[in-house]
Amino acid sequence: LINNGYGQENKGALRLSITEAQDYALQNNRAVQAAKIDTDIATKKVKETVAIGLPQFNLASNYQHQFVIPELNFGQYLEPDALPDNVYLTKPDIQNAYLQSPNIPLGVKNNTTFDFTLSQLIFSGEYLVGLHAVKIIRQVSEKALVKTEDVTKESVAGTYYLIQVLGESVKVLKESLTPIDRTYNEQVKMNEQGFNEDTDVDQIKISRSNLIRLITAIESQKLISEKLLKYQLGMDFSQPIELTDSIPGFIRAGNLQYLNSPVYNVSKSIDYQIINDQVFISNLLVKREQSNWLPTVSGFYRRHEQTNQPSFNFAVKDLVGISLNFPIFTSGQRTARISQAKFNLDKSTLNRDNAEQGLILEFETALSTYQTAYRNFTTNSETIILSKKIYEKSIIKFNEGVSSSFELSQNQSQFLTAESNYYTSVLNLLNAKAKLDRILSAY
């Protein structure tokens, strides 16, 4: 079966190399997914800000019902048609020709109005600076995503290494348990026949019990580490996994690359780039406050429509205009805000300089840790071979009756210590390399 490009056996176990595990985490790790959402939000924020400077079209509608409509009346007026024809006009004839003018309503009982407005921002210094700022903020979110991915890769690598180191350790301990079991069984039989003392059997039993207890503890730690890896990968705990890369393969895969001090360019560090962008944003905020001294100019066109036209309608249907907003006096508010923005810029610059030194120190510490870990690994590689050889010979000598159980116990303790030191040095070396990979962006 194949799932998302990762190998699966029929039993459902997801087989992952360390590279595949890191790639899987970049697709499914929840922190990485959240960082991707942040970049999407920042992209939409840029589009939102750009849209402020583009033409805006708005429709406003209003419904009105008037219970009482005011009316206008011009009084009486002379109606020529009401005068008699071809007769001498008398005063009553003229008076009768005056008619009462009808009432003229100054509105309508029910009316709906529509205002169509097209507006365009012509000039705004604050808008121009803000547009530049949101683009930088988007860059910061993209770099924050890269940082999250790098940290996720490092953490996945560290847990992957730990699981494999624990697995190798358990394998070696189980191999060493086999001769102890055989020796213990032989000593029990000899004791039953009276050929040795009870203390010999008890000493071997203690050594065997210590070994079994250690194996059980490491296996339990390995199970917890596998759950941690699944958590980092963003998969369900019930999903079986199989790690295909081995410790010897890791060590052969270029763990000597940092023995010669690599060149570290702090400006290429994603952490430095993020904090440098923050300095740039602080500088833009200063310019934003300074832009408040500039006027804001915008233009508009408005169309006014009514469903019921009143008899007397003084509303203008079409209107074009330009709006100018020029701040003149703010009692020192703008000056104070500019000063605050400059102080924040100074603080951001100090933070960047401090971070630069901190990143250099982090690299030098990581490099020193790696080189020390490699020296310890080399020493412990020789020690474990010698201690294992001594331990195996002590078992043979004990079975032959040449050495005591106390000497066997000492040699076993020496071997277990050497074994623990060896795998600890292996893990330290691999983790140190993973950290340098992240710092140097070597993934």
CSV table of C-alpha atoms in Angstrom, one decimal:
chain,number,residue,atom,x,y,z
A,1,LEU,CA,0.0,0.0,0.0
A,2,ILE,CA,1.1,3.6,-0.7
A,3,ASN,CA,-0.2,6.5,1.3
A,4,ASN,CA,0.8,10.1,0.4
A,5,GLY,CA,4.1,8.9,-1.1
A,6,TYR,CA,5.2,7.1,2.0
A,7,GLY,CA,5.7,3.3,2.0
A,8,GLN,CA,3.3,1.1,3.9
A,9,GLU,CA,3.4,-2.6,4.5
A,10,ASN,CA,0.2,-4.7,4.4
A,11,LYS,CA,0.0,-4.6,8.2
A,12,GLY,CA,-0.5,-0.8,8.0
A,13,ALA,CA,2.8,0.4,9.4
A,14,LEU,CA,4.0,3.6,7.9
A,15,ARG,CA,7.6,3.2,6.9
A,16,LEU,CA,9.6,6.4,7.1
A,17,SER,CA,13.2,7.4,6.6
A,18,ILE,CA,14.3,10.5,8.5
A,19,THR,CA,13.9,12.6,5.4
A,20,GLU,CA,10.4,11.2,4.8
A,21,ALA,CA,9.5,11.8,8.4
A,22,GLN,CA,10.5,15.4,8.2
A,23,ASP,CA,8.6,15.9,4.9
A,24,TYR,CA,5.6,14.2,6.5
A,25,ALA,CA,5.8,16.6,9.5
A,26,LEU,CA,6.0,19.6,7.1
A,27,GLN,CA,2.6,18.5,5.7
A,28,ASN,CA,0.8,17.5,8.8
A,29,ASN,CA,2.5,19.1,11.9
A,30,ARG,CA,-0.1,21.3,13.5
A,31,ALA,CA,2.4,24.1,14.3
A,32,VAL,CA,3.5,24.2,10.6
A,33,GLN,CA,-0.1,24.2,9.4
A,34,ALA,CA,-0.9,27.1,11.8
A,35,ALA,CA,2.2,29.0,10.4
A,36,LYS,CA,0.9,28.4,6.9
A,37,ILE,CA,-2.5,29.9,7.9
A,38,ASP,CA,-0.6,32.9,9.2
A,39,THR,CA,1.0,33.5,5.8
A,40,ASP,CA,-2.4,33.2,4.1
A,41,ILE,CA,-3.8,35.7,6.5
A,42,ALA,CA,-0.9,38.1,5.8
A,43,THR,CA,-1.5,37.7,2.1
A,44,LYS,CA,-5.1,38.5,2.4
A,45,LYS,CA,-4.2,41.5,4.6
A,46,VAL,CA,-2.0,42.8,1.8
A,47,LYS,CA,-4.9,42.5,-0.6
A,48,GLU,CA,-7.2,44.2,1.9
A,49,THR,CA,-4.8,47.1,2.2
A,50,VAL,CA,-4.2,47.4,-1.5
A,51,ALA,CA,-8.0,47.6,-2.0
A,52,ILE,CA,-8.2,50.7,0.1
A,53,GLY,CA,-6.5,52.7,-2.7
A,54,LEU,CA,-8.7,51.2,-5.4
A,55,PRO,CA,-12.1,52.6,-6.5
A,56,GLN,CA,-14.9,51.9,-4.0
A,57,PHE,CA,-18.6,51.6,-5.1
A,58,ASN,CA,-21.3,51.7,-2.4
A,59,LEU,CA,-25.0,51.5,-2.5
A,60,ALA,CA,-27.1,53.1,0.3
A,61,SER,CA,-30.9,52.6,0.4
A,62,ASN,CA,-33.4,54.2,2.7
A,63,TYR,CA,-37.2,53.7,3.1
A,64,GLN,CA,-39.3,56.5,4.7
A,65,HIS,CA,-43.0,56.6,5.7
A,66,GLN,CA,-44.4,60.0,6.6
A,67,PHE,CA,-47.6,60.0,8.7
A,68,VAL,CA,-48.3,63.7,8.0
A,69,ILE,CA,-47.1,65.3,4.8
A,70,PRO,CA,-46.7,69.1,5.0
A,71,GLU,CA,-48.5,71.0,2.2
A,72,LEU,CA,-48.0,74.3,0.4
A,73,ASN,CA,-50.9,76.6,-0.8
A,74,PHE,CA,-50.5,79.7,-2.9
A,75,GLY,CA,-54.0,81.0,-2.0
A,76,GLN,CA,-56.5,82.3,-4.6
A,77,TYR,CA,-55.7,83.0,-8.2
A,78,LEU,CA,-57.6,84.6,-11.1
A,79,GLU,CA,-58.8,82.1,-13.6
A,80,PRO,CA,-59.5,83.9,-16.9
A,81,ASP,CA,-61.6,81.1,-18.3
A,82,ALA,CA,-64.1,81.7,-15.5
A,83,LEU,CA,-64.9,85.2,-16.7
A,84,PRO,CA,-68.1,85.7,-18.8
A,85,ASP,CA,-67.6,86.3,-22.5
A,86,ASN,CA,-68.8,89.4,-24.4
A,87,VAL,CA,-70.3,91.1,-21.4
A,88,TYR,CA,-69.4,94.1,-19.3
A,89,LEU,CA,-67.5,92.6,-16.3
A,90,THR,CA,-68.8,93.5,-13.0
A,91,LYS,CA,-67.1,93.3,-9.7
A,92,PRO,CA,-69.0,90.1,-8.7
A,93,ASP,CA,-67.9,88.5,-12.0
A,94,ILE,CA,-64.3,89.2,-11.3
A,95,GLN,CA,-64.6,88.0,-7.7
A,96,ASN,CA,-66.2,84.8,-8.9
A,97,ALA,CA,-63.3,84.2,-11.3
A,98,TYR,CA,-60.9,84.0,-8.3
A,99,LEU,CA,-60.4,80.3,-7.5
A,100,GLN,CA,-58.7,78.6,-4.5
A,101,SER,CA,-55.4,77.0,-5.5
A,102,PRO,CA,-55.0,73.3,-4.6
A,103,ASN,CA,-52.7,72.2,-1.7
A,104,ILE,CA,-49.3,71.1,-3.0
A,105,PRO,CA,-47.7,68.2,-0.8
A,106,LEU,CA,-44.1,68.8,0.1
A,107,GLY,CA,-43.3,65.2,0.0
A,108,VAL,CA,-44.7,61.7,-0.5
A,109,LYS,CA,-46.2,59.4,2.0
A,110,ASN,CA,-44.0,56.4,1.1
A,111,ASN,CA,-40.6,56.7,-0.6
A,112,THR,CA,-37.4,54.7,-1.1
A,113,THR,CA,-34.2,56.4,-2.0
A,114,PHE,CA,-31.0,54.9,-3.5
A,115,ASP,CA,-27.6,56.5,-3.3
A,116,PHE,CA,-24.9,55.2,-5.6
A,117,THR,CA,-21.4,56.4,-4.6
A,118,LEU,CA,-18.2,55.8,-6.5
A,119,SER,CA,-15.1,57.0,-4.5
A,120,GLN,CA,-11.4,57.0,-5.2
A,121,LEU,CA,-8.5,57.7,-2.8
A,122,ILE,CA,-6.2,60.1,-4.7
A,123,PHE,CA,-3.4,60.7,-2.2
A,124,SER,CA,-2.7,59.5,1.3
A,125,GLY,CA,0.8,59.3,2.8
A,126,GLU,CA,-0.4,57.0,5.6
A,127,TYR,CA,-1.9,54.6,3.0
A,128,LEU,CA,1.3,54.4,1.0
A,129,VAL,CA,3.4,53.7,4.1
A,130,GLY,CA,0.9,51.2,5.4
A,131,LEU,CA,0.8,49.4,2.1
A,132,HIS,CA,4.6,49.0,2.3
A,133,ALA,CA,4.4,47.9,5.9
A,134,VAL,CA,1.8,45.1,5.3
A,135,LYS,CA,4.0,43.7,2.5
A,136,ILE,CA,6.9,43.5,5.0
A,137,ILE,CA,4.6,41.9,7.5
A,138,ARG,CA,3.8,39.2,4.9
A,139,GLN,CA,7.5,38.6,4.4
A,140,VAL,CA,7.9,38.2,8.1
A,141,SER,CA,5.1,35.6,8.3
A,142,GLU,CA,6.7,33.7,5.4
A,143,LYS,CA,10.0,33.7,7.2
A,144,ALA,CA,8.3,32.7,10.4
A,145,LEU,CA,6.9,29.7,8.5
A,146,VAL,CA,10.4,28.7,7.3
A,147,LYS,CA,11.6,29.0,10.9
A,148,THR,CA,8.8,26.8,12.2
A,149,GLU,CA,9.6,24.3,9.5
A,150,ASP,CA,13.3,24.3,10.4
A,151,VAL,CA,12.5,23.9,14.1
A,152,THR,CA,10.1,21.1,13.3
A,153,LYS,CA,12.7,19.3,11.2
A,154,GLU,CA,15.2,19.5,14.0
A,155,SER,CA,12.7,18.2,16.6
A,156,VAL,CA,11.6,15.4,14.4
A,157,ALA,CA,15.3,14.4,13.7
A,158,GLY,CA,16.1,14.5,17.4
A,159,THR,CA,13.2,12.2,18.3
A,160,TYR,CA,14.0,9.9,15.3
A,161,TYR,CA,17.6,9.6,16.5
A,162,LEU,CA,16.4,8.9,20.1
A,163,ILE,CA,14.1,6.1,19.0
A,164,GLN,CA,16.8,4.4,16.9
A,165,VAL,CA,19.5,4.9,19.6
A,166,LEU,CA,17.2,3.3,22.2
A,167,GLY,CA,16.4,0.5,19.8
A,168,GLU,CA,20.1,-0.2,19.2
A,169,SER,CA,20.7,-0.1,22.9
A,170,VAL,CA,18.0,-2.6,23.6
A,171,LYS,CA,19.3,-4.8,20.9
A,172,VAL,CA,22.9,-4.8,22.4
A,173,LEU,CA,21.6,-5.4,25.9
A,174,LYS,CA,19.4,-8.3,24.7
A,175,GLU,CA,22.4,-9.8,23.0
A,176,SER,CA,24.4,-9.5,26.2
A,177,LEU,CA,21.5,-11.1,28.1
A,178,THR,CA,21.8,-14.3,26.2
A,179,PRO,CA,25.1,-15.4,27.7
A,180,ILE,CA,24.0,-14.2,31.2
A,181,ASP,CA,20.9,-16.4,30.9
A,182,ARG,CA,23.0,-19.3,29.9
A,183,THR,CA,25.5,-18.7,32.7
A,184,TYR,CA,22.7,-18.3,35.2
A,185,ASN,CA,21.0,-21.6,34.2
A,186,GLU,CA,24.4,-23.4,34.4
A,187,GLN,CA,25.1,-21.9,37.8
A,188,VAL,CA,21.7,-23.0,39.1
A,189,LYS,CA,22.3,-26.6,37.9
A,190,MET,CA,25.8,-26.6,39.4
A,191,ASN,CA,24.4,-25.3,42.7
A,192,GLU,CA,21.8,-28.0,42.8
A,193,GLN,CA,24.6,-30.5,42.5
A,194,GLY,CA,26.7,-28.7,45.1
A,195,PHE,CA,29.5,-27.6,42.9
A,196,ASN,CA,29.3,-23.9,43.7
A,197,GLU,CA,28.0,-21.6,46.5
A,198,ASP,CA,24.7,-19.8,46.7
A,199,THR,CA,26.4,-16.4,46.5
A,200,ASP,CA,27.6,-17.2,43.0
A,201,VAL,CA,24.1,-18.0,41.9
A,202,ASP,CA,22.8,-14.9,43.7
A,203,GLN,CA,25.4,-12.6,42.1
A,204,ILE,CA,24.6,-13.9,38.6
A,205,LYS,CA,20.9,-13.5,39.4
A,206,ILE,CA,21.4,-9.9,40.4
A,207,SER,CA,23.4,-9.1,37.3
A,208,ARG,CA,20.7,-10.7,35.2
A,209,SER,CA,17.9,-8.8,37.0
A,210,ASN,CA,19.7,-5.5,36.5
A,211,LEU,CA,20.0,-6.2,32.8
A,212,ILE,CA,16.4,-7.1,32.4
A,213,ARG,CA,15.3,-4.0,34.4
A,214,LEU,CA,17.4,-1.8,32.2
A,215,ILE,CA,16.0,-3.4,29.0
A,216,THR,CA,12.5,-2.9,30.3
A,217,ALA,CA,13.1,0.8,31.2
A,218,ILE,CA,14.7,1.5,27.8
A,219,GLU,CA,11.8,-0.2,25.9
A,220,SER,CA,9.3,1.9,27.9
A,221,GLN,CA,11.2,5.1,27.0
A,222,LYS,CA,11.3,4.0,23.4
A,223,LEU,CA,7.5,3.6,23.3
A,224,ILE,CA,7.0,7.1,24.8
A,225,SER,CA,9.5,8.5,22.2
A,226,GLU,CA,7.5,6.9,19.4
A,227,LYS,CA,4.4,8.6,20.7
A,228,LEU,CA,6.3,11.9,20.8
A,229,LEU,CA,7.4,11.4,17.2
A,230,LYS,CA,3.8,10.7,16.1
A,231,TYR,CA,2.8,13.9,17.9
A,232,GLN,CA,5.5,15.8,16.0
A,233,LEU,CA,4.5,14.3,12.7
A,234,GLY,CA,0.8,15.2,13.3
A,235,MET,CA,-0.5,11.7,13.0
A,236,ASP,CA,-2.8,9.6,15.2
A,237,PHE,CA,-1.1,7.7,18.1
A,238,SER,CA,-2.8,4.5,16.9
A,239,GLN,CA,-1.0,4.6,13.5
A,240,PRO,CA,1.9,2.1,13.5
A,241,ILE,CA,5.2,3.4,12.2
A,242,GLU,CA,8.5,1.8,11.2
A,243,LEU,CA,11.7,3.8,11.0
A,244,THR,CA,13.9,2.6,8.2
A,245,ASP,CA,17.1,4.6,8.8
A,246,SER,CA,19.6,3.1,11.2
A,247,ILE,CA,22.2,4.6,13.6
A,248,PRO,CA,25.2,3.3,11.6
A,249,GLY,CA,23.7,4.8,8.5
A,250,PHE,CA,23.4,8.2,10.2
A,251,ILE,CA,27.0,8.1,11.3
A,252,ARG,CA,28.2,7.2,7.8
A,253,ALA,CA,26.0,9.9,6.2
A,254,GLY,CA,28.4,12.7,6.7
A,255,ASN,CA,28.9,13.4,10.4
A,256,LEU,CA,32.4,14.7,9.7
A,257,GLN,CA,31.2,17.7,7.8
A,258,TYR,CA,31.4,20.1,10.7
A,259,LEU,CA,34.8,19.0,12.1
A,260,ASN,CA,36.4,21.8,10.1
A,261,SER,CA,34.7,25.0,11.3
A,262,PRO,CA,32.1,26.1,8.7
A,263,VAL,CA,31.6,29.7,7.7
A,264,TYR,CA,28.6,31.3,9.4
A,265,ASN,CA,27.0,34.3,7.8
A,266,VAL,CA,24.6,35.6,10.4
A,267,SER,CA,22.7,37.7,7.8
A,268,LYS,CA,21.5,34.4,6.2
A,269,SER,CA,20.0,33.3,9.5
A,270,ILE,CA,16.2,33.2,9.3
A,271,ASP,CA,16.0,34.6,12.9
A,272,TYR,CA,18.2,37.5,12.0
A,273,GLN,CA,16.2,38.2,8.9
A,274,ILE,CA,12.9,38.3,10.9
A,275,ILE,CA,14.2,40.7,13.5
A,276,ASN,CA,15.8,42.8,10.8
A,277,ASP,CA,12.4,43.1,9.1
A,278,GLN,CA,11.0,44.2,12.5
A,279,VAL,CA,13.5,47.0,12.5
A,280,PHE,CA,12.3,47.9,9.0
A,281,ILE,CA,8.7,47.9,10.1
A,282,SER,CA,9.6,50.2,13.0
A,283,ASN,CA,11.2,52.6,10.6
A,284,LEU,CA,8.0,52.5,8.5
A,285,LEU,CA,5.9,53.3,11.6
A,286,VAL,CA,8.0,56.4,12.0
A,287,LYS,CA,7.3,57.4,8.4
A,288,ARG,CA,3.6,56.6,9.0
A,289,GLU,CA,3.4,59.0,11.9
A,290,GLN,CA,5.3,61.6,9.9
A,291,SER,CA,2.8,61.1,7.0
A,292,ASN,CA,0.1,62.4,9.2
A,293,TRP,CA,1.4,65.9,8.4
A,294,LEU,CA,0.4,65.4,4.8
A,295,PRO,CA,-3.1,66.0,3.4
A,296,THR,CA,-5.5,63.3,2.3
A,297,VAL,CA,-7.2,63.8,-1.0
A,298,SER,CA,-10.1,61.7,-2.4
A,299,GLY,CA,-12.7,62.1,-5.1
A,300,PHE,CA,-16.3,60.9,-5.4
A,301,TYR,CA,-19.3,60.7,-7.7
A,302,ARG,CA,-22.8,60.2,-6.3
A,303,ARG,CA,-26.1,59.4,-8.0
A,304,HIS,CA,-29.3,59.9,-6.0
A,305,GLU,CA,-32.5,58.2,-7.1
A,306,GLN,CA,-36.1,58.1,-5.6
A,307,THR,CA,-38.9,55.6,-6.3
A,308,ASN,CA,-41.6,58.4,-5.7
A,309,GLN,CA,-40.8,61.9,-6.8
A,310,PRO,CA,-42.4,64.6,-4.7
A,311,SER,CA,-44.0,67.6,-6.5
A,312,PHE,CA,-41.3,69.9,-5.3
A,313,ASN,CA,-38.0,68.0,-5.4
A,314,PHE,CA,-34.8,69.9,-4.7
A,315,ALA,CA,-32.5,66.8,-4.4
A,316,VAL,CA,-29.6,66.8,-6.9
A,317,LYS,CA,-29.3,63.6,-8.7
A,318,ASP,CA,-25.7,63.7,-9.8
A,319,LEU,CA,-22.9,65.1,-7.8
A,320,VAL,CA,-19.1,65.1,-8.3
A,321,GLY,CA,-16.6,66.3,-5.7
A,322,ILE,CA,-13.1,66.2,-4.2
A,323,SER,CA,-12.4,66.0,-0.5
A,324,LEU,CA,-9.3,67.4,1.1
A,325,ASN,CA,-8.4,66.7,4.7
A,326,PHE,CA,-5.4,68.7,5.9
A,327,PRO,CA,-4.5,68.5,9.6
A,328,ILE,CA,-3.3,71.9,10.9
A,329,PHE,CA,-3.0,71.9,14.6
A,330,THR,CA,-3.2,68.9,17.0
A,331,SER,CA,-1.7,70.4,20.2
A,332,GLY,CA,1.5,68.3,19.9
A,333,GLN,CA,-0.2,64.9,19.5
A,334,ARG,CA,1.6,64.2,16.2
A,335,THR,CA,5.0,65.2,17.5
A,336,ALA,CA,4.6,63.0,20.5
A,337,ARG,CA,3.6,60.0,18.4
A,338,ILE,CA,6.5,60.5,16.1
A,339,SER,CA,8.9,60.6,19.1
A,340,GLN,CA,7.4,57.4,20.4
A,341,ALA,CA,7.8,55.7,17.0
A,342,LYS,CA,11.5,56.8,16.9
A,343,PHE,CA,12.1,55.4,20.4
A,344,ASN,CA,10.6,52.1,19.3
A,345,LEU,CA,12.9,52.2,16.2
A,346,ASP,CA,15.9,52.7,18.5
A,347,LYS,CA,14.8,49.8,20.7
A,348,SER,CA,14.2,47.5,17.6
A,349,THR,CA,17.8,48.4,16.4
A,350,LEU,CA,19.2,47.5,19.8
A,351,ASN,CA,17.2,44.2,19.8
A,352,ARG,CA,18.6,43.4,16.4
A,353,ASP,CA,22.2,44.1,17.4
A,354,ASN,CA,21.7,42.0,20.5
A,355,ALA,CA,20.1,39.2,18.5
A,356,GLU,CA,23.0,39.2,16.1
A,357,GLN,CA,25.5,38.6,18.9
A,358,GLY,CA,23.3,36.0,20.4
A,359,LEU,CA,23.0,34.1,17.1
A,360,ILE,CA,26.8,34.1,16.7
A,361,LEU,CA,27.2,32.8,20.2
A,362,GLU,CA,24.6,30.1,19.5
A,363,PHE,CA,26.5,29.0,16.4
A,364,GLU,CA,29.9,28.9,18.2
A,365,THR,CA,28.3,27.0,21.1
A,366,ALA,CA,26.6,24.5,18.8
A,367,LEU,CA,29.8,24.0,16.9
A,368,SER,CA,31.9,23.4,20.0
A,369,THR,CA,29.2,21.0,21.3
A,370,TYR,CA,29.3,19.1,18.0
A,371,GLN,CA,33.1,18.8,18.0
A,372,THR,CA,33.1,17.8,21.6
A,373,ALA,CA,30.4,15.2,21.0
A,374,TYR,CA,32.4,13.8,18.1
A,375,ARG,CA,35.5,13.4,20.3
A,376,ASN,CA,33.4,11.7,23.0
A,377,PHE,CA,31.8,9.5,20.3
A,378,THR,CA,35.2,8.4,19.0
A,379,THR,CA,36.5,7.6,22.5
A,380,ASN,CA,33.3,5.8,23.6
A,381,SER,CA,33.3,3.7,20.3
A,382,GLU,CA,36.7,2.3,21.3
A,383,THR,CA,35.7,1.9,25.0
A,384,ILE,CA,32.6,-0.1,24.3
A,385,ILE,CA,34.5,-2.5,22.0
A,386,LEU,CA,37.1,-3.1,24.7
A,387,SER,CA,34.6,-3.3,27.6
A,388,LYS,CA,32.4,-5.8,25.7
A,389,LYS,CA,35.4,-7.9,24.9
A,390,ILE,CA,36.5,-7.9,28.6
A,391,TYR,CA,32.9,-8.7,29.7
A,392,GLU,CA,32.5,-11.6,27.3
A,393,LYS,CA,35.9,-13.0,28.4
A,394,SER,CA,34.9,-12.6,32.1
A,395,ILE,CA,31.8,-14.7,31.4
A,396,ILE,CA,33.9,-17.5,29.9
A,397,LYS,CA,36.4,-17.3,32.8
A,398,PHE,CA,33.6,-17.4,35.3
A,399,ASN,CA,32.0,-20.5,33.7
A,400,GLU,CA,35.4,-22.1,33.7
A,401,GLY,CA,35.9,-21.3,37.4
A,402,VAL,CA,38.9,-19.0,36.8
A,403,SER,CA,37.2,-15.8,38.0
A,404,SER,CA,34.8,-14.9,40.8
A,405,SER,CA,31.2,-13.7,40.5
A,406,PHE,CA,32.3,-10.4,42.0
A,407,GLU,CA,34.7,-9.8,39.1
A,408,LEU,CA,32.0,-10.8,36.6
A,409,SER,CA,29.7,-8.3,38.2
A,410,GLN,CA,32.3,-5.5,38.0
A,411,ASN,CA,33.0,-6.3,34.3
A,412,GLN,CA,29.2,-6.3,33.6
A,413,SER,CA,28.8,-2.9,35.3
A,414,GLN,CA,31.8,-1.6,33.3
A,415,PHE,CA,30.2,-2.8,30.1
A,416,LEU,CA,26.8,-1.3,30.9
A,417,THR,CA,28.4,2.0,31.7
A,418,ALA,CA,30.4,1.9,28.5
A,419,GLU,CA,27.3,1.0,26.5
A,420,SER,CA,25.3,3.8,28.1
A,421,ASN,CA,28.1,6.3,27.4
A,422,TYR,CA,28.5,5.1,23.8
A,423,TYR,CA,24.8,5.6,22.9
A,424,THR,CA,24.6,8.8,24.8
A,425,SER,CA,27.5,10.1,22.8
A,426,VAL,CA,25.9,8.9,19.6
A,427,LEU,CA,22.7,10.7,20.4
A,428,ASN,CA,24.6,13.9,21.5
A,429,LEU,CA,26.5,13.8,18.2
A,430,LEU,CA,23.4,13.4,16.1
A,431,ASN,CA,21.5,16.1,18.0
A,432,ALA,CA,24.5,18.5,17.7
A,433,LYS,CA,24.6,17.9,14.0
A,434,ALA,CA,20.8,18.5,13.7
A,435,LYS,CA,21.1,21.8,15.5
A,436,LEU,CA,24.0,22.9,13.3
A,437,ASP,CA,22.0,21.9,10.2
A,438,ARG,CA,19.2,24.2,11.4
A,439,ILE,CA,21.5,27.1,12.3
A,440,LEU,CA,23.3,26.8,9.0
A,441,SER,CA,20.1,26.1,7.0
A,442,ALA,CA,21.6,22.9,5.8
A,443,TYR,CA,18.4,21.0,5.5
